[in-house]
Each structure stands twice: as structure tokens, then as C-alpha cells.
Amino acid sequence: MATDIRDSTHAVDAAAVMRLLPVRPRLLALGEPTHGEDALLDLRNELFRQLVEEEGYRTIAVESDCVRGLIVDDYVTSGRGALDEVMEHGFSHGWGSQAGNRELVRWMRAYNVRAEHDGRPASDRLRFAGFDGPLEITGAASPRQVLTALHGYLAAEVDADLLPCTADTLDRLIGADERWTEPAAMRDPARSVGRSAEADRLRLLADDLVALLDAQAPHLLAATSREEWDRACLYGRTATGLLRYHHGMADTSPARLTRLVTVRDQMMAGTLLAVAARGPALVHAHNSHLQREKSTMRMGGAPLAWWSAGALVGARLGEEYAFLATALGTIRHRGVDTPPPDTVEGLLYALPRDHCLVDTRRLAAALGDARPAPRVSPWFGYAPFDPAHLADSDGLVFVKDVPQRQGVPDPGSRQRPAGPVAAARPSARPAPW
């Protein structure tokens, strides 16, 4: 059986990935079972480099604020800004402090400089996208930035009589941004502004602005650039999603947390579909945001189940969406030691490769009726691979040992705030923030 298991593993490279899949996917999703480990980002970066150079991929989308991501995209495409400032302001969740993300941005900019020097067309430039909403563990952003940007784009090109409101009306209804970003609202629905009369009015206006953007598409695409149009669409998706998220934060029903994680992944899915429309892209996020099956976790002691962004996108794209989960052997600096030998991770840990790409269907066939046991992580921040999904996975990336990089700030060590997310238990999937 050991020989059969070895036969199901390959080097982690673009060519091997493509051989596993029936078609070249428009979105190739690479998951990670934990955040904050540069070894996983190094592997992602190398795979993206190969996909660019060998398979024609031109975009990477990561689990970071989609609006902040525009800062990174501007830098890699045009050199706008300084790298230190881009890393500080272009990422959410603290990801900008990670060496692997810095190296990704630096390499993408260097690639585009070479492309410009060689006279290659703009379509050959690498692009960066964040595809998360403007959301953090402690709450959600004010809708001001995206609503005013969308309104400003439309006001510059569309008859004022067609606009549903003025910029002053938006400003008055939004009020102080602190009302929207109140951290206590994550724990206490009564502290949320999401179901106030102003918020309800803003939801209607956001819907009207998005409808006007769609209705005026022929004119707007002729009068402005495709880039400006795409950004306006992003502002519209984000504005409606943010207001829906704030509405959910004010919910007092037992379904409150399920609604919040659902809205978040719906926002992610909308941006990923927009990325897919631009051409083939590598997507990188937590496994639970990218898997096809329902995602589950516990928050505040309550079990949650929802369809991930990957499941939503996969339902739309079919074979043009592919998902490679990542599983780990050890993260010793987190207390995750050698996996039990009867788990998927334990079987792969016994092989000599430091990391490998696993043909999961072939591995399932080699195991026959001997199904691996589920692994239980002693640390809430690592979600082991679910062996129940082995046979129907597109593939699995396995990393044997994840070392701690010395001298680099660790976003994963941030204090987890009090509230629903902080109540996740080690036996459950961690909150995929």
C-alpha cells in the first residue's frame, strides 16, 4: 500500500497541477488550513510564478480587503506609491507584515517592469486583487468610501436627474463613521447601526445606484475606461454587501452569525466572479472559504454551516473552478506535532517528500475501504483536512513541516478580541479570518 500512496504524490508545480485537472481552470483556488505562516506563502508564490510563466495566468486574488487591494494593484501595474506604504495600507488582517506577501508584491512589480521594457501589451501585465470584504474580526467598515466613490463615478457621467440622491444626502445618512465601526456591535446587536432608519434608506439608495450603473453600462463603458467601470462595479458590490452585513450585525435571531458568515462569502464570490471574467487567476485563502462542500465551524458556542465562496463560484463555473486544499504535518511552534499515522496527514507524513501534490482520487482508490481517521488539532488556528472529502477533491497539497520564520512579525499572534469569533474551540474549525 505504501507504494500505491507514493504513486499518488507529485511535485508541487504548475504542470503537475494541470495534469490533475480535466481543463485549465479559470480560477485555480489554493487553500490554506491556517493563516500567518510564511512557508505556505512561499509555496503559493512559487506556484503563481510557474502559472504565470508556463500557463498564462495573470492575476492573483488573496483573502484581503478588496478595496485596499486596489492600492496593491495600482503599485504592481503602474508603480504608484512606495512599497512600504503599499504593504501597510493595501492589505487587511495584518497580512501586509508577512514577508511572503511582500515578496509576492515585489516580484509582480518587477515582472511588470520587464513586460513594459519589452513592449508587451497591457493585457500581459500581472494584476492583484483582494477578494474579501472590508471586514475584520471586530466588525465591518463604514460604507462611506465605496458609496461615495460609486456616486462620484456616476455623477460625473450621468444626468443628475437620474441619480437617486445627492452626495450630501449620502453624507448625512452615513453620519459619523464610528457608528458603523463600533467594535461592540459584533457581540451586541443593539450596538449596531445596521437596522436604523438611515441604514435602511442607504440600502435602497445603494441598490438604486447599482441599478443605474448597470442601466447606463453602454454609455459608461464608452465614456470612461474599462478599468474605471470595473472599479465602480466593485464599489457597488461592496456597498450593497457591507450594508447587508451591517443589517445582519443588528439581527437578534439565532441565525445571526450564520447570516454574517454567509454574507461575507457571498461578497467574496461576487468579486471572484469578476476576477474570473478578466482571465485565469490563482486564488489564495483559507480552505473553508474555497471548498466546494459546506463549510462548518463553531462561533460563540453555536454550530454554523454555510456555502463558501468557492462553493458558490464552483456552482457557476463548473470545471473552470478547481480547488486544491492544503494540509499540514506539523506546526510545532503552535503545538501541532506529528500527526497520528491513521490520518490523511499521518499517511503523507510518513513519505519522504517535504511537500507534495496529492492525486486525491488515486489516493482514495489506493486506500480502498480503509478510510483515514479525522485528525483533531490541539490548536484552534489549524483546521485539519476532512478525510470524508478525499475522493471528490480536485487535489491536495501537503506540507510536511511548517517552520517558524525568525525575525518576522506574525499576524497570527494578534490578540483575538472578546466576542463570538474568540469563542471558537480547538475541536471545531477555526474562524477563517
Coordinates of N, CA, C and O in Angstrom, one line a residue, residues 141-262:
A141 N -16.4 47.8 8.0 CA -16.1 49.2 7.7 C -17.4 50.1 7.5 O -18.5 49.5 7.3
S142 N -17.3 51.3 7.6 CA -18.3 52.3 7.2 C -18.5 52.1 5.7 O -17.5 51.9 4.9
P143 N -19.7 52.3 5.2 CA -20.0 52.2 3.7 C -19.6 53.5 3.0 O -19.8 53.6 1.8
R144 N -19.1 54.5 3.7 CA -18.8 55.8 3.1 C -17.9 55.7 1.9 O -18.2 56.3 0.8
Q145 N -16.7 55.1 2.0 CA -15.8 55.1 0.9 C -16.4 54.6 -0.4 O -16.2 55.2 -1.4
V146 N -17.0 53.4 -0.3 CA -17.5 52.8 -1.5 C -18.7 53.5 -2.1 O -18.9 53.6 -3.3
L147 N -19.6 53.9 -1.2 CA -20.8 54.6 -1.6 C -20.5 55.9 -2.3 O -21.0 56.3 -3.4
T148 N -19.6 56.7 -1.7 CA -19.2 58.0 -2.3 C -18.4 57.8 -3.6 O -18.6 58.6 -4.5
A149 N -17.6 56.8 -3.6 CA -16.8 56.5 -4.9 C -17.8 56.1 -6.0 O -17.6 56.6 -7.1
L150 N -18.8 55.3 -5.7 CA -19.7 54.9 -6.7 C -20.6 56.1 -7.2 O -20.8 56.3 -8.4
H151 N -21.0 56.8 -6.2 CA -21.9 58.0 -6.6 C -21.0 59.0 -7.4 O -21.5 59.6 -8.4
G152 N -19.8 59.2 -7.0 CA -18.9 60.2 -7.7 C -18.7 59.7 -9.2 O -18.7 60.6 -10.1
Y153 N -18.5 58.4 -9.4 CA -18.3 57.9 -10.8 C -19.5 58.2 -11.6 O -19.4 58.7 -12.8
L154 N -20.7 57.9 -11.1 CA -21.9 58.1 -11.8 C -22.2 59.6 -12.0 O -22.7 60.0 -13.1
A155 N -22.0 60.4 -11.0 CA -22.4 61.8 -11.1 C -21.6 62.5 -12.2 O -22.0 63.5 -12.8
A156 N -20.4 62.0 -12.4 CA -19.5 62.6 -13.4 C -19.9 62.3 -14.8 O -19.6 63.1 -15.8
E157 N -20.8 61.3 -15.0 CA -21.1 60.9 -16.4 C -22.6 60.8 -16.7 O -22.9 60.6 -17.9
V158 N -23.4 60.8 -15.7 CA -24.8 60.5 -15.9 C -25.6 61.8 -15.6 O -25.3 62.5 -14.6
D159 N -26.7 62.0 -16.3 CA -27.6 63.1 -16.0 C -28.0 63.1 -14.5 O -28.4 62.1 -13.9
A160 N -27.9 64.3 -13.8 CA -28.1 64.4 -12.4 C -29.5 64.0 -12.1 O -29.8 63.5 -11.0
D161 N -30.5 64.1 -13.0 CA -31.9 63.8 -12.7 C -32.0 62.3 -12.5 O -33.0 61.8 -11.9
L162 N -31.1 61.5 -13.0 CA -31.2 60.0 -12.9 C -30.6 59.5 -11.6 O -30.9 58.3 -11.2
L163 N -29.8 60.3 -11.0 CA -29.2 59.9 -9.7 C -30.3 59.8 -8.6 O -31.2 60.7 -8.5
P164 N -30.3 58.7 -7.8 CA -31.3 58.6 -6.7 C -31.2 59.6 -5.6 O -32.1 59.7 -4.8
C165 N -30.0 60.2 -5.5 CA -29.8 61.1 -4.3 C -28.5 62.0 -4.6 O -27.8 61.7 -5.6
T166 N -28.3 62.9 -3.8 CA -27.1 63.7 -3.9 C -26.0 63.2 -3.0 O -26.3 62.4 -2.1
A167 N -24.8 63.7 -3.2 CA -23.7 63.3 -2.4 C -23.9 63.7 -0.9 O -23.6 63.0 0.0
D168 N -24.5 64.9 -0.8 CA -24.8 65.4 0.5 C -25.8 64.5 1.3 O -25.7 64.3 2.5
T169 N -26.8 64.0 0.6 CA -27.7 63.1 1.2 C -27.0 61.8 1.7 O -27.3 61.4 2.8
L170 N -26.1 61.3 0.9 CA -25.4 60.1 1.4 C -24.6 60.5 2.6 O -24.6 59.7 3.6
D171 N -23.9 61.6 2.6 CA -23.1 62.0 3.7 C -23.9 62.1 5.0 O -23.5 61.7 6.1
R172 N -25.1 62.7 4.9 CA -26.0 62.9 6.0 C -26.5 61.6 6.6 O -26.5 61.3 7.8
L173 N -26.9 60.6 5.7 CA -27.4 59.3 6.1 C -26.3 58.5 6.7 O -26.5 57.8 7.7
I174 N -25.1 58.6 6.2 CA -24.0 57.8 6.8 C -23.6 58.3 8.1 O -23.4 57.5 9.1
G175 N -23.5 59.6 8.3 CA -23.2 60.2 9.6 C -21.8 59.9 10.0 O -20.9 59.7 9.1
A176 N -21.5 59.8 11.3 CA -20.2 59.5 11.8 C -19.8 58.1 11.5 O -20.5 57.1 11.7
D177 N -18.6 57.9 10.9 CA -18.1 56.6 10.6 C -18.0 55.7 11.8 O -18.2 54.4 11.7
E178 N -17.8 56.3 13.0 CA -17.6 55.5 14.2 C -18.9 54.7 14.6 O -18.8 53.7 15.3
R179 N -20.0 55.2 14.1 CA -21.3 54.4 14.3 C -21.2 53.1 13.7 O -21.8 52.1 14.2
W180 N -20.6 53.0 12.5 CA -20.5 51.8 11.7 C -19.4 50.8 12.2 O -19.6 49.6 12.1
T181 N -18.3 51.4 12.6 CA -17.2 50.6 13.0 C -17.1 50.2 14.5 O -16.1 49.7 14.9
E182 N -18.2 50.5 15.2 CA -18.3 50.2 16.7 C -17.9 48.7 16.9 O -18.7 47.8 16.5
P183 N -16.8 48.4 17.6 CA -16.4 47.0 17.8 C -17.4 46.2 18.7 O -17.6 45.0 18.5
A184 N -18.1 46.9 19.6 CA -19.0 46.2 20.5 C -20.2 45.6 19.7 O -20.9 44.7 20.2
A185 N -20.5 46.1 18.5 CA -21.6 45.6 17.7 C -21.4 44.1 17.3 O -22.4 43.5 17.1
M186 N -20.2 43.6 17.3 CA -20.0 42.2 16.9 C -20.6 41.3 18.0 O -21.2 40.3 17.7
R187 N -20.6 41.8 19.3 CA -21.1 41.0 20.3 C -22.6 41.4 20.7 O -23.4 40.5 21.1
D188 N -22.9 42.6 20.5 CA -24.2 43.1 20.9 C -24.9 43.8 19.7 O -24.6 44.9 19.3
P189 N -26.0 43.1 19.2 CA -26.7 43.6 18.1 C -27.3 45.0 18.3 O -27.4 45.8 17.4
A190 N -27.6 45.3 19.6 CA -28.2 46.6 19.9 C -27.2 47.7 19.7 O -27.6 48.9 19.5
R191 N -25.9 47.4 19.6 CA -24.9 48.5 19.3 C -24.7 48.7 17.8 O -23.9 49.6 17.5
S192 N -25.3 47.9 17.0 CA -25.1 48.1 15.6 C -26.1 49.1 15.0 O -27.3 49.2 15.4
V193 N -25.6 49.8 14.0 CA -26.4 50.8 13.3 C -27.1 50.2 12.1 O -27.9 50.9 11.4
G194 N -26.9 48.9 11.9 CA -27.3 48.3 10.7 C -28.8 48.2 10.4 O -29.2 48.0 9.2
R195 N -29.7 48.4 11.4 CA -31.1 48.4 11.1 C -31.8 49.7 11.5 O -33.0 49.8 11.7
S196 N -31.0 50.8 11.5 CA -31.5 52.1 11.7 C -32.3 52.6 10.5 O -32.1 52.0 9.4
A197 N -33.1 53.6 10.7 CA -33.8 54.2 9.5 C -32.8 54.7 8.4 O -33.0 54.5 7.2
E198 N -31.7 55.2 8.9 CA -30.7 55.7 7.9 C -30.1 54.5 7.1 O -29.8 54.6 5.9
A199 N -29.8 53.4 7.8 CA -29.2 52.3 7.2 C -30.1 51.7 6.2 O -29.8 51.3 5.1
D200 N -31.4 51.6 6.6 CA -32.4 51.1 5.6 C -32.5 51.9 4.4 O -32.6 51.4 3.2
R201 N -32.5 53.2 4.6 CA -32.5 54.1 3.4 C -31.3 54.0 2.5 O -31.4 54.0 1.3
L202 N -30.1 53.8 3.2 CA -28.9 53.6 2.4 C -28.9 52.4 1.6 O -28.4 52.3 0.5
R203 N -29.5 51.3 2.1 CA -29.6 50.1 1.4 C -30.4 50.3 0.1 O -30.0 49.8 -1.0
L204 N -31.5 51.0 0.2 CA -32.3 51.3 -1.0 C -31.5 52.1 -2.0 O -31.5 51.9 -3.2
L205 N -30.8 53.1 -1.5 CA -30.1 54.0 -2.4 C -28.9 53.3 -3.1 O -28.6 53.5 -4.2
A206 N -28.2 52.4 -2.3 CA -27.1 51.6 -2.9 C -27.7 50.7 -4.0 O -27.0 50.6 -5.1
D207 N -28.8 50.1 -3.8 CA -29.4 49.3 -4.8 C -29.7 50.1 -6.0 O -29.5 49.7 -7.2
D208 N -30.3 51.3 -5.8 CA -30.6 52.2 -7.0 C -29.3 52.6 -7.7 O -29.3 52.7 -9.0
L209 N -28.3 52.9 -7.0 CA -27.0 53.3 -7.7 C -26.4 52.2 -8.5 O -26.0 52.4 -9.6
V210 N -26.5 50.9 -8.0 CA -26.0 49.8 -8.7 C -26.9 49.5 -9.9 O -26.4 49.2 -11.0
A211 N -28.2 49.7 -9.8 CA -29.1 49.5 -10.9 C -28.8 50.6 -12.0 O -28.8 50.2 -13.2
L212 N -28.5 51.8 -11.6 CA -28.2 52.8 -12.6 C -26.9 52.5 -13.3 O -26.7 52.8 -14.5
L213 N -25.9 52.0 -12.5 CA -24.6 51.6 -13.1 C -24.8 50.6 -14.2 O -24.2 50.7 -15.3
D214 N -25.7 49.6 -13.9 CA -26.0 48.6 -14.9 C -26.8 49.1 -16.1 O -26.4 48.8 -17.3
A215 N -27.8 50.0 -15.8 CA -28.6 50.5 -16.9 C -27.8 51.4 -17.8 O -28.1 51.5 -19.0
Q216 N -26.8 52.1 -17.3 CA -26.0 53.0 -18.1 C -24.7 52.4 -18.6 O -23.8 53.1 -19.1
A217 N -24.6 51.1 -18.6 CA -23.3 50.4 -18.9 C -22.8 50.8 -20.3 O -21.6 51.1 -20.5
P218 N -23.7 50.8 -21.4 CA -23.1 51.1 -22.7 C -22.5 52.5 -22.7 O -21.4 52.7 -23.3
H219 N -23.2 53.5 -22.2 CA -22.7 54.9 -22.1 C -21.4 55.0 -21.3 O -20.4 55.6 -21.7
L220 N -21.4 54.4 -20.1 CA -20.3 54.5 -19.2 C -19.1 53.8 -19.8 O -17.9 54.3 -19.6
L221 N -19.2 52.7 -20.4 CA -18.1 52.0 -21.0 C -17.5 52.8 -22.1 O -16.3 52.6 -22.4
A222 N -18.3 53.5 -22.8 CA -17.8 54.4 -23.9 C -17.2 55.6 -23.4 O -16.2 56.1 -24.0
A223 N -17.7 56.2 -22.3 CA -17.2 57.5 -21.8 C -16.0 57.4 -20.9 O -15.3 58.3 -20.7
T224 N -15.9 56.2 -20.2 CA -14.8 56.0 -19.3 C -14.0 54.7 -19.7 O -14.4 54.1 -20.7
S225 N -13.0 54.4 -19.0 CA -12.2 53.2 -19.3 C -12.8 52.0 -18.7 O -13.7 52.1 -17.8
R226 N -12.5 50.8 -19.2 CA -13.0 49.6 -18.7 C -12.5 49.4 -17.2 O -13.2 48.9 -16.4
E227 N -11.3 50.0 -16.9 CA -10.8 49.9 -15.6 C -11.6 50.7 -14.6 O -12.0 50.2 -13.5
E228 N -12.1 51.9 -15.0 CA -12.9 52.7 -14.2 C -14.3 52.0 -14.0 O -14.8 52.0 -12.9
W229 N -14.8 51.4 -15.0 CA -16.1 50.7 -14.9 C -16.0 49.5 -13.9 O -16.8 49.3 -13.1
D230 N -14.9 48.8 -14.1 CA -14.7 47.6 -13.2 C -14.6 48.0 -11.7 O -15.2 47.4 -10.8
R231 N -13.9 49.1 -11.5 CA -13.8 49.6 -10.1 C -15.2 50.1 -9.6 O -15.5 49.9 -8.4
A232 N -15.9 50.8 -10.4 CA -17.3 51.2 -10.0 C -18.1 50.0 -9.6 O -18.9 50.0 -8.7
C233 N -18.0 48.9 -10.4 CA -18.8 47.7 -10.1 C -18.3 47.1 -8.8 O -19.1 46.6 -8.0
L234 N -17.0 47.1 -8.5 CA -16.5 46.7 -7.2 C -17.1 47.5 -6.1 O -17.5 47.0 -5.1
Y235 N -17.1 48.8 -6.3 CA -17.7 49.7 -5.2 C -19.1 49.3 -5.0 O -19.6 49.3 -3.9
G236 N -19.9 49.1 -6.1 CA -21.3 48.8 -5.9 C -21.5 47.4 -5.2 O -22.3 47.4 -4.3
R237 N -20.8 46.4 -5.6 CA -20.9 45.1 -4.9 C -20.5 45.2 -3.5 O -21.2 44.7 -2.6
T238 N -19.5 46.0 -3.2 CA -19.0 46.1 -1.8 C -20.0 47.0 -1.0 O -20.3 46.6 0.2
A239 N -20.6 48.0 -1.5 CA -21.5 48.8 -0.8 C -22.8 48.0 -0.4 O -23.2 48.1 0.7
T240 N -23.3 47.3 -1.4 CA -24.5 46.5 -1.1 C -24.2 45.4 -0.1 O -25.0 45.1 0.8
G241 N -23.0 44.8 -0.2 CA -22.6 43.7 0.7 C -22.4 44.2 2.1 O -22.8 43.6 3.1
L242 N -21.7 45.4 2.2 CA -21.4 45.9 3.5 C -22.7 46.3 4.2 O -22.9 46.0 5.4
L243 N -23.6 46.9 3.5 CA -24.9 47.3 4.2 C -25.7 46.1 4.6 O -26.4 46.1 5.6
R244 N -25.6 45.0 3.8 CA -26.3 43.8 4.2 C -25.6 43.2 5.4 O -26.3 42.6 6.3
Y245 N -24.3 43.3 5.5 CA -23.6 42.7 6.6 C -23.9 43.5 7.9 O -24.1 42.9 8.9
H246 N -23.9 44.9 7.8 CA -24.3 45.7 8.9 C -25.8 45.3 9.4 O -26.1 45.3 10.6
H247 N -26.6 45.1 8.4 CA -28.0 44.7 8.7 C -28.0 43.4 9.5 O -28.7 43.3 10.5
G248 N -27.1 42.5 9.1 CA -27.0 41.2 9.8 C -26.5 41.4 11.2 O -26.8 40.6 12.1
M249 N -25.6 42.3 11.4 CA -25.0 42.5 12.7 C -26.0 43.0 13.7 O -25.9 42.8 14.9
A250 N -27.1 43.7 13.3 CA -28.1 44.1 14.1 C -29.2 43.1 14.4 O -30.2 43.3 15.1
D251 N -29.0 41.9 13.8 CA -30.0 40.8 13.9 C -30.0 40.2 15.3 O -28.9 40.0 15.8
T252 N -31.1 40.0 15.9 CA -31.1 39.3 17.2 C -31.6 37.9 17.2 O -31.8 37.3 18.2
S253 N -31.8 37.3 16.0 CA -32.3 36.0 15.9 C -31.1 35.0 16.0 O -30.0 35.3 15.9
P254 N -31.5 33.7 16.3 CA -30.4 32.7 16.4 C -29.6 32.5 15.1 O -28.5 31.9 15.1
A255 N -30.1 33.0 14.0 CA -29.4 32.8 12.7 C -28.4 33.9 12.4 O -27.8 34.0 11.4
R256 N -28.2 34.8 13.4 CA -27.4 36.0 13.2 C -26.0 35.7 12.6 O -25.5 36.2 11.6
L257 N -25.3 34.8 13.3 CA -23.9 34.5 12.9 C -23.8 33.8 11.6 O -22.9 34.0 10.8
T258 N -24.8 32.9 11.4 CA -24.8 32.2 10.1 C -25.0 33.2 9.0 O -24.4 33.1 7.9
R259 N -25.9 34.1 9.2 CA -26.1 35.2 8.2 C -24.8 36.0 7.9 O -24.5 36.3 6.7
L260 N -24.1 36.3 8.9 CA -22.9 37.1 8.8 C -21.8 36.4 8.0 O -21.2 36.9 7.0
V261 N -21.6 35.1 8.3 CA -20.5 34.4 7.5 C -21.0 34.1 6.1 O -20.2 34.1 5.2
T262 N -22.3 33.9 5.9 CA -22.9 33.7 4.6 C -22.7 35.0 3.7 O -22.3 34.9 2.6

